[in-house]
Amino acid sequence: MIKNIFLFISILTFSFNVNAENTESPTNNKKEVITVIADTWCPYNCNPKSPHPGFMIDIVKQAFAKHNIDVEYTTMPWTRAIEETRKGMHTAIIGASTEDAPDFIFPTTNQGLMINNLYVKNGNPWRYSGVNSLKKIVFGAIDGYSYNDEIDSYIKKYKLNPTYIEMMSGNDALAINVSKLIRGKIGVTIESKYVMDYYLSQNNLKDKIVDIASLPPSSRDGLYIAFTPKNKKISQKYANIISEETKNMRASGELKKIMDNYGLSDWEIDYKK
């Protein structure tokens, strides 16, 4: 009887150990995954289901793949993306300047460049002559975006006054701004040159909208994948990876291949032109 009990206990213990090993093994081999979010801002980041989800997404996915890390990318309104990532609900936002989320963890190497231009409907004689000239026209901007010091201050002062500014939000903010521009509901809007050129080309609207002024790029106009401040140690690890791999991809020619898919050149080359 005692032998039978001992045998039963031995079998039970062996069975438990085997099951425990089978349960733990997949967990130990499970691939690391990071979640990246932003509003749609093509060609920087586009439709997640597209074969070309955006050149910044391609850069990030290829960079982290080299470290056996998968990247899951989804879209949501920009302000919400920042707020949720700040709380640690996501790993990172993409397409961010240091002004968008100064408390986030940023790489030392940028993954894009933002050159903001002003656009009006073709035939509109109004021209930009400094921030005060915006008072003569209704200005369309996107809520939560940072442009430059003067424009940001102007928006902060007048964003609740529809006589001067109409603020857009959501994933379709650019499309709404362009539609309002064409219909005369706003007189001027501001957007990244890459983004507006791509949108107008994709929607056959190049003859409807004209570029009237360019705000010169500065050191703060770099665009990055920016990591949550909720877990600074792991975020710094990720920032170091993308910094190093972006430089490696530029040197190897991988970055050029990515940019070629979007009809663009390396932003470092564009910046030096």
Tab-separated table of C-alpha atoms in Angstrom:
chain	number	residue	atom	x	y	z
A	1	MET	CA	0.000	0.000	0.000
A	2	ILE	CA	2.784	2.371	0.935
A	3	LYS	CA	4.640	1.423	-2.249
A	4	ASN	CA	1.518	2.104	-4.302
A	5	ILE	CA	1.104	5.530	-2.701
A	6	PHE	CA	4.773	6.300	-3.340
A	7	LEU	CA	4.399	5.197	-6.945
A	8	PHE	CA	1.315	7.382	-7.388
A	9	ILE	CA	3.094	10.416	-5.938
A	10	SER	CA	6.121	9.797	-8.165
A	11	ILE	CA	3.947	9.605	-11.298
A	12	LEU	CA	2.026	12.728	-10.286
A	13	THR	CA	5.245	14.657	-9.642
A	14	PHE	CA	6.744	13.561	-12.969
A	15	SER	CA	3.540	14.516	-14.804
A	16	PHE	CA	3.525	17.956	-13.163
A	17	ASN	CA	7.171	18.599	-14.086
A	18	VAL	CA	6.604	17.606	-17.714
A	19	ASN	CA	3.524	19.827	-17.975
A	20	ALA	CA	5.370	22.717	-16.367
A	21	GLU	CA	8.221	22.373	-18.854
A	22	ASN	CA	5.767	22.249	-21.764
A	23	THR	CA	4.018	25.358	-20.479
A	24	GLU	CA	7.159	27.391	-19.871
A	25	SER	CA	9.018	26.526	-23.044
A	26	PRO	CA	6.860	28.542	-25.507
A	27	THR	CA	6.882	31.487	-23.099
A	28	ASN	CA	10.669	31.464	-22.953
A	29	ASN	CA	10.829	31.365	-26.750
A	30	LYS	CA	8.141	33.980	-27.261
A	31	LYS	CA	9.261	36.818	-29.524
A	32	GLU	CA	9.440	40.305	-28.036
A	33	VAL	CA	6.786	42.682	-29.399
A	34	ILE	CA	6.564	46.480	-29.251
A	35	THR	CA	3.461	48.503	-30.108
A	36	VAL	CA	3.790	51.679	-32.161
A	37	ILE	CA	0.934	54.126	-32.795
A	38	ALA	CA	0.207	57.452	-34.498
A	39	ASP	CA	-2.401	59.108	-36.647
A	40	THR	CA	-2.145	58.410	-40.381
A	41	TRP	CA	0.529	60.710	-41.812
A	42	CYS	CA	1.567	59.257	-45.130
A	43	PRO	CA	4.270	58.770	-46.379
A	44	TYR	CA	5.845	58.820	-42.889
A	45	ASN	CA	3.277	56.330	-41.588
A	46	CYS	CA	0.321	55.145	-43.659
A	47	ASN	CA	-2.430	52.522	-43.538
A	48	PRO	CA	-1.193	49.624	-41.358
A	49	LYS	CA	-2.715	47.121	-43.837
A	50	SER	CA	-0.958	48.656	-46.861
A	51	PRO	CA	2.037	46.868	-48.419
A	52	HIS	CA	3.749	50.250	-47.958
A	53	PRO	CA	2.748	51.314	-44.415
A	54	GLY	CA	5.091	54.323	-44.429
A	55	PHE	CA	8.840	54.772	-44.670
A	56	MET	CA	9.250	55.387	-40.931
A	57	ILE	CA	7.343	52.175	-40.188
A	58	ASP	CA	9.553	50.277	-42.639
A	59	ILE	CA	12.666	51.691	-40.972
A	60	VAL	CA	11.478	50.754	-37.486
A	61	LYS	CA	10.338	47.246	-38.451
A	62	GLN	CA	13.585	46.413	-40.244
A	63	ALA	CA	15.691	47.869	-37.437
A	64	PHE	CA	13.999	45.914	-34.645
A	65	ALA	CA	13.774	42.707	-36.703
A	66	LYS	CA	17.569	42.566	-36.474
A	67	HIS	CA	17.139	42.250	-32.702
A	68	ASN	CA	14.360	39.629	-32.932
A	69	ILE	CA	11.724	42.197	-31.942
A	70	ASP	CA	8.383	42.432	-33.766
A	71	VAL	CA	6.630	45.771	-34.302
A	72	GLU	CA	2.837	46.067	-34.175
A	73	TYR	CA	1.617	49.315	-35.732
A	74	THR	CA	-1.886	50.806	-35.433
A	75	THR	CA	-3.407	54.259	-35.907
A	76	MET	CA	-5.485	56.599	-33.761
A	77	PRO	CA	-5.865	60.400	-33.370
A	78	TRP	CA	-2.530	62.029	-32.520
A	79	THR	CA	-3.492	63.610	-29.182
A	80	ARG	CA	-4.898	60.310	-27.929
A	81	ALA	CA	-1.810	58.447	-29.170
A	82	ILE	CA	0.445	60.708	-27.100
A	83	GLU	CA	-1.754	60.476	-23.994
A	84	GLU	CA	-2.076	56.679	-24.062
A	85	THR	CA	1.624	56.121	-24.750
A	86	ARG	CA	2.549	58.518	-21.960
A	87	LYS	CA	0.544	56.261	-19.610
A	88	GLY	CA	2.449	53.195	-20.846
A	89	MET	CA	-0.452	51.674	-22.801
A	90	HIS	CA	1.773	51.522	-25.925
A	91	THR	CA	5.528	51.332	-26.460
A	92	ALA	CA	6.005	54.347	-28.729
A	93	ILE	CA	4.534	56.993	-30.989
A	94	ILE	CA	5.972	57.548	-34.452
A	95	GLY	CA	6.492	60.749	-36.437
A	96	ALA	CA	7.098	62.826	-33.310
A	97	SER	CA	9.226	65.922	-32.903
A	98	THR	CA	10.824	66.676	-29.548
A	99	GLU	CA	8.227	69.419	-29.082
A	100	ASP	CA	5.304	67.011	-29.482
A	101	ALA	CA	6.165	64.998	-26.383
A	102	PRO	CA	9.254	66.414	-24.621
A	103	ASP	CA	8.992	63.965	-21.710
A	104	PHE	CA	9.303	60.900	-23.985
A	105	ILE	CA	12.534	58.986	-24.599
A	106	PHE	CA	13.980	59.936	-28.004
A	107	PRO	CA	16.708	58.301	-30.102
A	108	THR	CA	19.807	60.352	-30.859
A	109	THR	CA	19.349	59.702	-34.602
A	110	ASN	CA	16.139	60.850	-36.304
A	111	GLN	CA	14.031	58.674	-38.595
A	112	GLY	CA	12.720	61.533	-40.735
A	113	LEU	CA	12.601	65.288	-41.184
A	114	MET	CA	9.693	67.703	-41.113
A	115	ILE	CA	9.694	70.686	-43.472
A	116	ASN	CA	6.442	72.604	-42.976
A	117	ASN	CA	4.913	74.519	-45.882
A	118	LEU	CA	1.888	76.773	-46.178
A	119	TYR	CA	-0.780	75.975	-48.778
A	120	VAL	CA	-3.700	77.880	-50.304
A	121	LYS	CA	-6.291	77.126	-52.963
A	122	ASN	CA	-4.995	77.738	-56.477
A	123	GLY	CA	-5.921	81.306	-57.448
A	124	ASN	CA	-5.927	82.699	-53.917
A	125	PRO	CA	-3.736	85.874	-54.002
A	126	TRP	CA	-3.001	85.864	-50.249
A	127	ARG	CA	0.653	85.375	-49.362
A	128	TYR	CA	2.405	84.793	-46.059
A	129	SER	CA	4.510	87.690	-44.726
A	130	GLY	CA	5.004	86.617	-41.138
A	131	VAL	CA	2.764	85.198	-38.440
A	132	ASN	CA	0.688	88.391	-38.106
A	133	SER	CA	-0.409	88.104	-41.729
A	134	LEU	CA	-2.403	85.020	-40.708
A	135	LYS	CA	-4.924	87.336	-39.040
A	136	LYS	CA	-6.157	88.332	-42.483
A	137	ILE	CA	-7.277	84.795	-43.327
A	138	VAL	CA	-8.753	81.687	-41.653
A	139	PHE	CA	-5.917	79.326	-40.791
A	140	GLY	CA	-6.480	75.543	-40.677
A	141	ALA	CA	-4.212	73.506	-38.403
A	142	ILE	CA	-4.240	70.086	-36.715
A	143	ASP	CA	-4.823	69.747	-32.986
A	144	GLY	CA	-1.811	68.442	-31.063
A	145	TYR	CA	0.720	69.154	-33.840
A	146	SER	CA	3.797	71.298	-33.273
A	147	TYR	CA	4.977	73.473	-36.206
A	148	ASN	CA	7.447	76.146	-35.086
A	149	ASP	CA	7.661	78.591	-32.193
A	150	GLU	CA	5.809	81.443	-33.917
A	151	ILE	CA	3.061	79.291	-35.398
A	152	ASP	CA	2.630	77.333	-32.154
A	153	SER	CA	2.284	80.559	-30.152
A	154	TYR	CA	-0.261	81.897	-32.646
A	155	ILE	CA	-2.312	78.705	-32.406
A	156	LYS	CA	-2.184	78.730	-28.610
A	157	LYS	CA	-3.460	82.315	-28.574
A	158	TYR	CA	-6.265	81.986	-31.140
A	159	LYS	CA	-7.201	78.278	-31.334
A	160	LEU	CA	-10.588	78.918	-29.702
A	161	ASN	CA	-11.375	81.823	-32.017
A	162	PRO	CA	-12.853	80.506	-35.321
A	163	THR	CA	-12.396	83.947	-36.893
A	164	TYR	CA	-8.673	83.187	-37.038
A	165	ILE	CA	-8.218	79.424	-36.693
A	166	GLU	CA	-10.051	76.182	-37.329
A	167	MET	CA	-8.489	73.212	-35.567
A	168	MET	CA	-8.906	69.723	-37.048
A	169	SER	CA	-8.440	66.387	-35.281
A	170	GLY	CA	-8.754	62.680	-35.961
A	171	ASN	CA	-7.178	60.374	-38.538
A	172	ASP	CA	-8.696	62.364	-41.437
A	173	ALA	CA	-7.535	65.798	-40.287
A	174	LEU	CA	-5.389	66.405	-43.384
A	175	ALA	CA	-8.189	65.377	-45.759
A	176	ILE	CA	-10.609	67.693	-43.929
A	177	ASN	CA	-8.166	70.601	-44.138
A	178	VAL	CA	-7.660	70.092	-47.876
A	179	SER	CA	-11.405	69.784	-48.480
A	180	LYS	CA	-12.092	72.976	-46.525
A	181	LEU	CA	-9.312	74.746	-48.416
A	182	ILE	CA	-10.801	73.796	-51.786
A	183	ARG	CA	-14.319	74.778	-50.646
A	184	GLY	CA	-13.125	78.106	-49.248
A	185	LYS	CA	-14.002	77.307	-45.634
A	186	ILE	CA	-10.411	78.077	-44.632
A	187	GLY	CA	-7.901	80.239	-46.492
A	188	VAL	CA	-4.551	78.609	-45.670
A	189	THR	CA	-3.253	75.448	-44.038
A	190	ILE	CA	0.114	74.176	-42.913
A	191	GLU	CA	1.516	70.701	-43.480
A	192	SER	CA	4.716	68.733	-43.904
A	193	LYS	CA	5.879	69.003	-47.515
A	194	TYR	CA	6.331	65.210	-47.772
A	195	VAL	CA	2.815	64.595	-46.455
A	196	MET	CA	0.989	67.197	-48.545
A	197	ASP	CA	2.835	66.363	-51.767
A	198	TYR	CA	2.047	62.676	-51.291
A	199	TYR	CA	-1.632	63.331	-50.461
A	200	LEU	CA	-2.209	65.672	-53.400
A	201	SER	CA	-0.509	63.235	-55.771
A	202	GLN	CA	-2.515	60.254	-54.536
A	203	ASN	CA	-5.806	62.168	-54.825
A	204	ASN	CA	-5.152	63.993	-58.129
A	205	LEU	CA	-5.379	67.409	-56.471
A	206	LYS	CA	-2.044	68.934	-57.484
A	207	ASP	CA	-3.791	71.538	-59.646
A	208	LYS	CA	-6.142	72.554	-56.805
A	209	ILE	CA	-3.642	73.483	-54.063
A	210	VAL	CA	-0.479	75.573	-54.260
A	211	ASP	CA	2.530	75.806	-51.979
A	212	ILE	CA	3.189	79.464	-51.096
A	213	ALA	CA	5.823	79.406	-48.347
A	214	SER	CA	8.238	77.091	-46.601
A	215	LEU	CA	9.208	77.364	-42.959
A	216	PRO	CA	12.942	76.572	-42.870
A	217	PRO	CA	13.860	73.367	-41.016
A	218	SER	CA	15.682	73.632	-37.712
A	219	SER	CA	17.337	71.161	-35.369
A	220	ARG	CA	14.005	70.498	-33.682
A	221	ASP	CA	12.329	69.459	-36.926
A	222	GLY	CA	13.719	65.940	-36.821
A	223	LEU	CA	11.045	63.243	-36.629
A	224	TYR	CA	11.456	60.188	-34.438
A	225	ILE	CA	9.935	57.104	-32.962
A	226	ALA	CA	9.545	58.315	-29.369
A	227	PHE	CA	9.193	55.871	-26.486
A	228	THR	CA	6.966	55.974	-23.431
A	229	PRO	CA	8.404	57.687	-20.335
A	230	LYS	CA	6.536	55.156	-18.166
A	231	ASN	CA	9.412	52.646	-18.273
A	232	LYS	CA	12.527	54.700	-18.949
A	233	LYS	CA	15.016	51.832	-18.735
A	234	ILE	CA	13.413	49.684	-21.421
A	235	SER	CA	12.525	52.764	-23.501
A	236	GLN	CA	16.170	53.830	-23.484
A	237	LYS	CA	17.139	50.339	-24.651
A	238	TYR	CA	14.766	50.658	-27.614
A	239	ALA	CA	15.932	54.211	-28.367
A	240	ASN	CA	19.541	53.029	-28.467
A	241	ILE	CA	18.639	50.211	-30.867
A	242	ILE	CA	16.836	52.453	-33.361
A	243	SER	CA	19.548	55.126	-33.175
A	244	GLU	CA	22.273	52.646	-34.067
A	245	GLU	CA	20.281	50.752	-36.685
A	246	THR	CA	19.159	53.925	-38.497
A	247	LYS	CA	22.816	54.853	-38.950
A	248	ASN	CA	23.660	51.310	-40.042
A	249	MET	CA	20.827	51.256	-42.581
A	250	ARG	CA	22.000	54.547	-44.061
A	251	ALA	CA	25.537	53.231	-44.415
A	252	SER	CA	24.453	49.871	-45.920
A	253	GLY	CA	22.053	51.339	-48.481
A	254	GLU	CA	18.962	49.764	-46.849
A	255	LEU	CA	17.568	53.208	-46.051
A	256	LYS	CA	17.855	54.307	-49.678
A	257	LYS	CA	15.898	51.233	-50.790
A	258	ILE	CA	13.108	52.050	-48.348
A	259	MET	CA	12.908	55.680	-49.458
A	260	ASP	CA	12.917	54.633	-53.125
A	261	ASN	CA	9.665	52.718	-52.494
A	262	TYR	CA	7.978	56.048	-51.719
A	263	GLY	CA	9.620	58.083	-54.469
A	264	LEU	CA	11.685	59.962	-51.879
A	265	SER	CA	15.341	60.456	-51.099
A	266	ASP	CA	17.125	60.314	-47.754
A	267	TRP	CA	16.038	63.383	-45.739
A	268	GLU	CA	19.673	64.105	-44.888
A	269	ILE	CA	20.295	64.567	-48.611
A	270	ASP	CA	17.146	66.686	-49.042
A	271	TYR	CA	18.141	68.851	-46.086
A	272	LYS	CA	21.552	69.605	-47.631
A	273	LYS	CA	20.102	70.657	-51.004
